[in-house]
Short mmCIF file of C-alpha atoms and ligand atoms in Angstrom, two decimals:
data_model
loop_
_atom_site.label_atom_id
_atom_site.label_comp_id
_atom_site.label_asym_id
_atom_site.label_seq_id
_atom_site.Cartn_x
_atom_site.Cartn_y
_atom_site.Cartn_z
CA MET K 8 -129.70 -80.52 -67.52
CA ILE K 9 -127.24 -78.93 -69.86
CA ARG K 10 -128.11 -75.38 -71.05
CA LYS K 11 -129.51 -75.09 -74.64
CA ASP K 12 -126.81 -72.69 -75.79
CA ILE K 13 -124.15 -75.07 -74.54
CA LYS K 14 -125.76 -77.94 -76.37
CA ALA K 15 -125.70 -75.93 -79.50
CA LEU K 16 -121.94 -75.39 -79.29
CA ALA K 17 -119.41 -77.53 -81.01
CA ALA K 18 -116.71 -78.94 -78.76
CA TYR K 19 -113.12 -77.60 -79.41
CA HIS K 20 -111.95 -79.81 -82.12
CA VAL K 21 -108.34 -80.97 -82.20
CA PRO K 22 -107.55 -82.95 -85.43
CA ASP K 23 -105.78 -86.26 -85.39
CA SER K 24 -102.20 -85.65 -86.44
CA THR K 25 -100.88 -89.24 -86.07
CA GLY K 26 -98.10 -89.84 -88.70
CA LEU K 27 -98.30 -86.28 -90.01
CA ILE K 28 -95.75 -83.34 -89.96
CA LYS K 29 -97.61 -81.19 -87.43
CA LEU K 30 -97.65 -77.58 -88.39
CA ASP K 31 -101.11 -76.66 -87.09
CA ALA K 32 -100.85 -75.70 -83.46
CA MET K 33 -97.95 -73.19 -83.05
CA GLU K 34 -95.87 -75.72 -81.07
CA ASN K 35 -92.13 -75.47 -80.74
CA PRO K 36 -90.73 -78.20 -83.16
CA PHE K 37 -87.57 -78.91 -81.02
CA SER K 38 -87.40 -81.83 -78.53
CA LEU K 39 -85.40 -81.28 -75.41
CA PRO K 40 -81.62 -81.75 -75.56
CA ASP K 41 -80.70 -85.20 -74.04
CA ASP K 42 -78.74 -83.85 -71.14
CA LEU K 43 -81.55 -81.42 -70.23
CA ARG K 44 -84.12 -84.13 -70.57
CA GLU K 45 -82.20 -86.39 -68.19
CA ALA K 46 -81.68 -83.64 -65.56
CA TRP K 47 -85.40 -82.84 -65.78
CA VAL K 48 -86.47 -86.42 -65.23
CA ASN K 49 -84.28 -86.49 -62.06
CA GLU K 50 -86.07 -83.30 -60.90
CA LEU K 51 -89.43 -84.87 -61.45
CA ALA K 52 -88.43 -87.93 -59.54
CA GLN K 53 -88.08 -85.74 -56.42
CA VAL K 54 -91.81 -84.64 -56.61
CA GLU K 55 -93.98 -85.87 -53.73
CA ILE K 56 -96.75 -86.97 -55.94
CA ASN K 57 -98.91 -88.17 -52.87
CA ARG K 58 -99.15 -84.51 -51.71
CA TYR K 59 -101.16 -81.72 -53.21
CA PRO K 60 -99.16 -79.20 -55.14
CA ASP K 61 -97.71 -76.12 -53.65
CA ALA K 62 -100.96 -73.98 -53.71
CA ASP K 63 -99.28 -70.51 -53.53
CA MET K 64 -96.29 -71.21 -55.94
CA GLN K 65 -94.34 -68.26 -54.37
CA GLY K 66 -90.99 -69.67 -55.68
CA LEU K 67 -92.18 -70.13 -59.27
CA ARG K 68 -93.90 -66.83 -59.33
CA GLU K 69 -90.70 -65.14 -57.97
CA GLN K 70 -88.70 -66.79 -60.77
CA ILE K 71 -91.16 -65.44 -63.43
CA ALA K 72 -91.37 -62.01 -61.79
CA LYS K 73 -87.58 -61.69 -61.74
CA GLN K 74 -87.42 -62.52 -65.41
CA GLU K 75 -89.89 -59.70 -66.08
CA GLY K 76 -88.47 -57.16 -63.62
CA LEU K 77 -91.69 -57.29 -61.49
CA GLN K 78 -92.76 -58.61 -58.11
CA ALA K 79 -94.12 -62.09 -57.34
CA GLU K 80 -97.36 -60.36 -56.19
CA GLN K 81 -97.77 -59.28 -59.82
CA VAL K 82 -97.91 -62.74 -61.17
CA LEU K 83 -100.80 -65.07 -61.42
CA LEU K 84 -100.48 -68.56 -62.80
CA GLY K 85 -102.99 -70.54 -64.88
CA ASN K 86 -103.39 -74.03 -66.41
CA GLY K 87 -102.57 -72.58 -69.78
CA SER K 88 -103.37 -68.97 -70.54
CA ASP K 89 -106.74 -70.18 -71.61
CA GLU K 90 -107.61 -70.76 -67.92
CA ILE K 91 -106.55 -67.17 -67.12
CA ILE K 92 -108.84 -65.89 -69.90
CA GLN K 93 -111.62 -67.87 -68.19
CA MET K 94 -110.75 -66.35 -64.78
CA LEU K 95 -110.74 -62.89 -66.22
CA LEU K 96 -114.12 -63.27 -67.83
CA LEU K 97 -115.49 -64.87 -64.68
CA ALA K 98 -114.38 -62.26 -62.29
CA ASN K 99 -115.07 -59.13 -64.32
CA GLU K 100 -118.22 -56.93 -63.97
CA PRO K 101 -121.09 -58.04 -66.21
CA GLY K 102 -120.91 -56.29 -69.62
CA VAL K 103 -119.71 -56.48 -73.12
CA CYS K 104 -116.20 -57.55 -74.03
CA VAL K 105 -114.63 -56.00 -77.22
CA THR K 106 -112.16 -57.71 -79.50
CA PRO K 107 -110.71 -57.17 -82.96
CA ALA K 108 -111.93 -59.65 -85.67
CA PRO K 109 -110.43 -62.03 -86.60
CA THR K 110 -108.65 -62.94 -83.42
CA PHE K 111 -107.97 -65.80 -81.05
CA VAL K 112 -111.19 -67.82 -80.82
CA MET K 113 -111.13 -68.62 -77.09
CA TYR K 114 -112.05 -65.03 -76.12
CA GLU K 115 -115.49 -65.48 -77.78
CA LEU K 116 -115.93 -69.16 -76.92
CA ILE K 117 -115.25 -68.69 -73.17
CA SER K 118 -117.55 -65.59 -73.15
CA ARG K 119 -120.25 -67.75 -74.53
CA TRP K 120 -119.85 -70.32 -71.83
CA LEU K 121 -120.21 -67.54 -69.27
CA LYS K 122 -123.23 -65.94 -71.12
CA ARG K 123 -121.21 -62.79 -71.87
CA SER K 124 -121.57 -60.88 -75.07
CA VAL K 125 -118.71 -60.00 -77.39
CA ALA K 126 -118.60 -57.18 -79.87
CA SER K 127 -115.96 -56.96 -82.44
CA VAL K 128 -114.23 -54.46 -84.65
CA PRO K 129 -113.16 -55.75 -88.06
CA LEU K 130 -109.53 -55.48 -88.90
CA ALA K 131 -108.63 -53.69 -92.21
CA LYS K 132 -107.70 -55.70 -95.20
CA ASP K 133 -103.95 -55.49 -94.19
CA PHE K 134 -105.12 -56.61 -90.65
CA SER K 135 -104.35 -53.23 -89.04
CA LEU K 136 -106.60 -52.06 -86.24
CA ASP K 137 -108.22 -48.64 -86.12
CA ALA K 138 -107.96 -47.60 -82.51
CA ASP K 139 -110.67 -44.84 -82.89
CA GLN K 140 -113.08 -47.35 -84.23
CA PHE K 141 -112.18 -49.71 -81.43
CA LEU K 142 -112.71 -47.04 -78.78
CA LYS K 143 -115.96 -45.94 -80.43
CA LEU K 144 -117.34 -49.42 -80.13
CA CYS K 145 -116.26 -49.78 -76.47
CA ALA K 146 -118.08 -46.51 -75.73
CA ARG K 147 -121.21 -47.45 -77.62
CA GLU K 148 -121.35 -50.85 -75.98
CA LYS K 149 -120.40 -49.56 -72.62
CA ALA K 150 -117.82 -52.35 -72.67
CA ILE K 151 -116.08 -53.59 -69.57
CA MET K 152 -113.14 -55.25 -71.09
CA ALA K 153 -111.14 -55.72 -74.19
CA PHE K 154 -108.67 -58.41 -75.46
CA LEU K 155 -105.78 -57.35 -77.81
CA ALA K 156 -103.69 -60.31 -78.96
CA CYS K 157 -100.24 -58.85 -79.64
CA PRO K 158 -99.15 -60.35 -82.04
CA ASN K 159 -102.58 -61.38 -83.24
CA ASN K 160 -103.58 -64.97 -83.82
CA PRO K 161 -104.34 -66.03 -86.59
CA THR K 162 -103.03 -63.07 -88.63
CA GLY K 163 -99.57 -62.85 -87.11
CA ASN K 164 -99.21 -59.09 -87.11
CA LEU K 165 -98.35 -56.82 -84.15
CA TYR K 166 -100.36 -53.64 -83.88
CA PRO K 167 -98.23 -50.44 -83.56
CA GLU K 168 -97.56 -49.42 -80.09
CA GLU K 169 -99.48 -46.13 -80.65
CA THR K 170 -102.55 -48.16 -81.39
CA ILE K 171 -102.23 -50.26 -78.18
CA VAL K 172 -101.41 -47.15 -76.05
CA LYS K 173 -104.36 -45.21 -77.54
CA ILE K 174 -106.74 -48.03 -76.56
CA THR K 175 -105.33 -48.51 -73.06
CA LYS K 176 -105.52 -44.72 -72.46
CA GLY K 177 -108.91 -44.14 -74.14
CA PHE K 178 -110.84 -47.08 -72.59
CA ASN K 179 -111.38 -47.26 -68.78
CA GLY K 180 -112.41 -50.95 -68.80
CA LEU K 181 -109.89 -53.70 -68.46
CA VAL K 182 -107.45 -54.18 -71.45
CA VAL K 183 -105.85 -57.62 -71.68
CA ILE K 184 -102.79 -57.53 -73.80
CA ASP K 185 -102.34 -61.18 -74.82
CA GLU K 186 -98.69 -61.80 -75.52
CA ALA K 187 -98.84 -65.49 -76.34
CA TYR K 188 -96.32 -64.97 -79.09
CA ALA K 189 -93.94 -62.72 -77.20
CA PRO K 190 -90.92 -65.05 -77.65
CA PHE K 191 -91.04 -64.30 -81.35
CA SER K 192 -92.16 -60.68 -81.40
CA GLU K 193 -89.97 -57.51 -81.69
CA ARG K 194 -91.87 -55.83 -78.82
CA THR K 195 -93.61 -56.61 -75.54
CA HIS K 196 -95.76 -54.35 -73.28
CA THR K 197 -95.22 -54.99 -69.64
CA HIS K 198 -94.29 -51.23 -69.39
CA LEU K 199 -98.03 -50.48 -70.05
CA ILE K 200 -99.19 -52.38 -67.00
CA ALA K 201 -101.75 -50.16 -65.12
CA PRO K 202 -104.84 -50.57 -62.93
CA ASN K 203 -106.80 -51.35 -66.11
CA VAL K 204 -104.04 -53.01 -68.10
CA VAL K 205 -102.74 -56.58 -67.69
CA VAL K 206 -100.37 -58.63 -69.85
CA LEU K 207 -101.12 -62.32 -70.50
CA ARG K 208 -98.34 -64.78 -71.43
CA THR K 209 -97.94 -68.50 -71.92
CA PHE K 210 -95.01 -70.98 -72.04
CA SER K 211 -96.81 -73.09 -74.58
CA LYS K 212 -95.24 -71.51 -77.69
CA LEU K 213 -91.80 -71.47 -76.10
CA GLY K 214 -91.61 -75.19 -75.95
CA TRP K 215 -93.66 -76.39 -73.09
CA ALA K 216 -97.12 -76.79 -74.61
CA GLY K 217 -97.54 -80.14 -72.87
CA LEU K 218 -97.10 -78.63 -69.44
CA ARG K 219 -100.09 -76.17 -69.73
CA LEU K 220 -98.74 -73.08 -67.95
CA GLY K 221 -99.66 -69.54 -68.63
CA TYR K 222 -99.27 -66.38 -66.42
CA LEU K 223 -100.77 -63.01 -66.00
CA LEU K 224 -98.85 -59.86 -65.11
CA GLY K 225 -100.59 -56.96 -63.61
CA GLU K 226 -100.80 -54.63 -60.60
CA ALA K 227 -100.63 -56.45 -57.26
CA GLY K 228 -104.12 -55.44 -56.17
CA PHE K 229 -105.69 -56.75 -59.37
CA ILE K 230 -103.76 -60.03 -59.22
CA ALA K 231 -104.83 -60.55 -55.59
CA ASP K 232 -108.48 -60.10 -56.58
CA LEU K 233 -108.28 -62.38 -59.60
CA ASN K 234 -106.54 -65.06 -57.46
CA LYS K 235 -109.91 -65.39 -55.55
CA VAL K 236 -111.37 -67.20 -58.59
CA ARG K 237 -108.30 -69.39 -59.22
CA MET K 238 -109.08 -73.06 -58.52
CA PRO K 239 -107.00 -74.35 -55.55
CA TYR K 240 -103.95 -76.26 -56.80
CA ASN K 241 -104.61 -75.31 -60.46
CA ILE K 242 -100.99 -75.94 -61.34
CA ASN K 243 -100.00 -79.58 -60.72
CA SER K 244 -96.77 -80.53 -59.07
CA LEU K 245 -95.13 -81.94 -62.15
CA THR K 246 -95.79 -78.73 -64.06
CA GLN K 247 -94.51 -76.64 -61.19
CA ALA K 248 -91.35 -78.67 -60.89
CA SER K 249 -90.75 -78.70 -64.61
CA ALA K 250 -91.32 -74.91 -64.96
CA ARG K 251 -88.95 -74.10 -62.12
CA PHE K 252 -86.29 -76.38 -63.75
CA PHE K 253 -86.73 -75.04 -67.29
CA LEU K 254 -86.72 -71.42 -66.16
CA GLN K 255 -83.23 -72.16 -64.85
CA HIS K 256 -82.31 -73.11 -68.44
CA SER K 257 -84.21 -70.50 -70.27
CA ASP K 258 -81.21 -69.68 -72.54
CA VAL K 259 -81.97 -73.19 -74.36
CA PHE K 260 -85.53 -72.04 -75.10
CA GLN K 261 -84.58 -68.48 -76.08
CA LYS K 262 -82.10 -69.86 -78.52
CA GLN K 263 -84.85 -72.13 -79.98
CA ALA K 264 -87.14 -69.09 -80.27
CA ARG K 265 -84.38 -67.25 -82.17
CA ASP K 266 -84.00 -70.23 -84.48
CA ILE K 267 -87.71 -70.29 -85.11
CA CYS K 268 -87.64 -66.61 -85.94
CA PHE K 269 -84.85 -67.21 -88.47
CA GLU K 270 -86.88 -70.05 -90.03
CA ARG K 271 -90.02 -67.83 -90.01
CA ASN K 272 -88.19 -65.17 -92.00
CA ARG K 273 -86.72 -67.73 -94.42
CA MET K 274 -90.15 -69.32 -94.93
CA THR K 275 -91.83 -66.03 -95.50
CA ALA K 276 -89.33 -65.22 -98.24
CA SER K 277 -89.70 -68.65 -99.78
CA LEU K 278 -93.47 -68.57 -99.67
CA MET K 279 -93.49 -65.05 -101.20
CA ALA K 280 -91.66 -66.51 -104.20
CA LEU K 281 -94.48 -68.90 -104.87
CA ASP K 282 -96.97 -68.00 -107.53
CA GLY K 283 -100.59 -67.82 -106.24
CA VAL K 284 -99.59 -67.38 -102.50
CA GLU K 285 -100.22 -64.18 -100.73
CA VAL K 286 -98.18 -64.05 -97.66
CA PHE K 287 -98.77 -61.86 -94.55
CA PRO K 288 -95.80 -60.74 -92.49
CA SER K 289 -95.65 -62.38 -89.07
CA GLN K 290 -94.10 -61.54 -85.61
CA ALA K 291 -95.23 -64.84 -84.27
CA ASN K 292 -94.24 -68.52 -84.82
CA PHE K 293 -96.66 -69.08 -87.66
CA ILE K 294 -97.45 -67.48 -91.05
CA LEU K 295 -100.84 -66.87 -92.60
CA ILE K 296 -101.11 -67.26 -96.34
CA ARG K 297 -104.02 -66.74 -98.74
CA VAL K 298 -104.30 -69.13 -101.79
CA LYS K 299 -106.89 -69.47 -104.47
CA ASP K 300 -108.56 -72.57 -103.03
CA ALA K 301 -107.63 -73.13 -99.44
CA ASP K 302 -109.71 -76.27 -98.92
CA SER K 303 -107.97 -78.10 -101.76
CA VAL K 304 -104.47 -76.93 -100.78
CA PHE K 305 -105.21 -78.00 -97.17
CA GLU K 306 -106.41 -81.50 -98.26
CA ALA K 307 -103.65 -82.03 -100.74
CA LEU K 308 -101.01 -81.14 -98.06
CA LYS K 309 -102.72 -83.45 -95.56
CA THR K 310 -102.72 -86.21 -98.12
CA GLY K 311 -99.01 -85.51 -98.58
CA GLY K 312 -98.45 -85.97 -94.84
CA ILE K 313 -98.46 -82.32 -93.61
CA LEU K 314 -101.12 -80.96 -91.21
CA ILE K 315 -101.65 -77.17 -91.25
CA LYS K 316 -104.63 -75.08 -90.16
CA ASN K 317 -107.37 -74.26 -92.61
CA MET K 318 -108.90 -70.96 -91.67
CA HIS K 319 -111.17 -70.67 -94.61
CA ALA K 320 -114.40 -71.67 -92.80
CA HIS K 321 -114.04 -68.65 -90.46
CA GLY K 322 -114.98 -66.49 -93.49
CA GLY K 323 -114.56 -62.71 -93.78
CA LEU K 324 -110.86 -61.73 -94.00
CA LEU K 325 -109.77 -65.35 -93.44
CA ARG K 326 -111.51 -66.58 -96.65
CA GLN K 327 -109.01 -68.77 -98.52
CA CYS K 328 -106.48 -68.46 -95.77
CA LEU K 329 -104.17 -71.13 -94.33
CA ARG K 330 -102.05 -70.85 -91.13
CA ILE K 331 -98.77 -72.51 -91.15
CA THR K 332 -96.78 -73.08 -87.84
CA VAL K 333 -93.11 -72.57 -88.32
CA GLY K 334 -91.47 -76.01 -87.81
CA SER K 335 -87.92 -77.29 -87.87
CA LYS K 336 -85.83 -76.58 -91.03
CA ASP K 337 -86.61 -80.08 -92.49
CA GLU K 338 -90.28 -79.79 -91.74
CA ASN K 339 -90.44 -76.33 -93.34
CA ASN K 340 -88.56 -77.55 -96.37
CA ALA K 341 -91.02 -80.55 -96.67
CA LEU K 342 -93.86 -77.97 -96.53
CA LEU K 343 -92.33 -75.88 -99.25
CA VAL K 344 -91.75 -78.82 -101.52
CA ALA K 345 -95.33 -80.06 -101.02
CA LEU K 346 -96.84 -76.68 -101.55
CA ARG K 347 -94.87 -76.09 -104.72
CA GLU K 348 -96.24 -79.37 -106.07
CA VAL K 349 -99.78 -78.47 -104.92
CA MET K 350 -99.76 -74.97 -106.42
CA VAL K 351 -98.86 -76.06 -110.00
C1 LIG R 406 -103.37 -65.36 -78.64
C2 LIG R 406 -103.42 -66.61 -77.82
N1 LIG R 406 -103.64 -66.54 -76.57
C3 LIG R 406 -103.68 -67.64 -75.74
C4 LIG R 406 -103.40 -68.88 -76.27
C5 LIG R 406 -103.58 -70.07 -75.38
O1 LIG R 406 -102.42 -70.56 -74.99
P1 LIG R 406 -102.26 -71.68 -73.82
O2 LIG R 406 -101.65 -72.83 -74.46
O3 LIG R 406 -101.42 -71.06 -72.81
O4 LIG R 406 -103.60 -71.87 -73.27
C6 LIG R 406 -103.20 -69.00 -77.61
C7 LIG R 406 -103.00 -70.33 -78.21
O5 LIG R 406 -102.97 -70.62 -79.35
C8 LIG R 406 -103.19 -67.84 -78.45
O6 LIG R 406 -102.97 -67.91 -79.78
#
């Protein structure tokens, strides 16, 4: 029978977005250019779908490693980075996991599935992280691992490098630097990879959310051990073929990421000009805002055809907060018009 604590959980809820402008899930708003789509479909047509996928994915891991200036042995692939978070929590020694709060919800959710406890350090009002406080909690809890989303979701800020380095040096458990928003961020941290430091990435935000492909970068020995809890054939053949093809055209996606950053900065300035909206600076492809009544703003936008993410129910620092994914120029303009109407 199902465990009582699992029964008590709510399943991960994905709202119905049919017919709405979708600015809730940090997706890339651009569809594939026609010529690229056609060439991609031709690639997919070559896939031998009657066969199991390439289990080792050496070629794909080499492509990713080359892009990062690392070796293929330093790359582990997951069915989304969520699956890699699960592998990390599955394979690590028993013990407490420490995270900042608020942060990405899956660290805690997957920990619960695996009966692991999580301790959290509250971020300051400006969402900064006190490294000493973080290290103190790690020591007090005799923690075995820590997750640092850099930039953080849902706040959008990137902790200063000194903060991250202080934690990686001062904590001898595993530090997972989750760089899901690396394509939009001014800084990445692969240079910090060490026996106790790994970097987690995903292609979801770059434009391939539908593929479900994430990767972990770390020392070869660590990756080899973690590979022992990877499901055989976890990356299906269509995803592998697509990723290999798209990586050969990464300039297209890099350009889209630059366009998204441009729109993010434009949106930040436009939102700041609105009365009653507090805007938090972002290094990601979303912007967190605080309003007087998040529930009513969220509902009014939804009624007007725009879906964003209401963070208010999380409480604490997220009270009255809304998270807006940066969309295309037209989508962003529609959001601004609707928000202006709602806010008066
Ligand atoms: C910080 C962070 N890590 C990981 C993920 C999961 O990404 P994926 O789509 O690769 O599972 C997300 C998704 O929102 C995220 O915000």
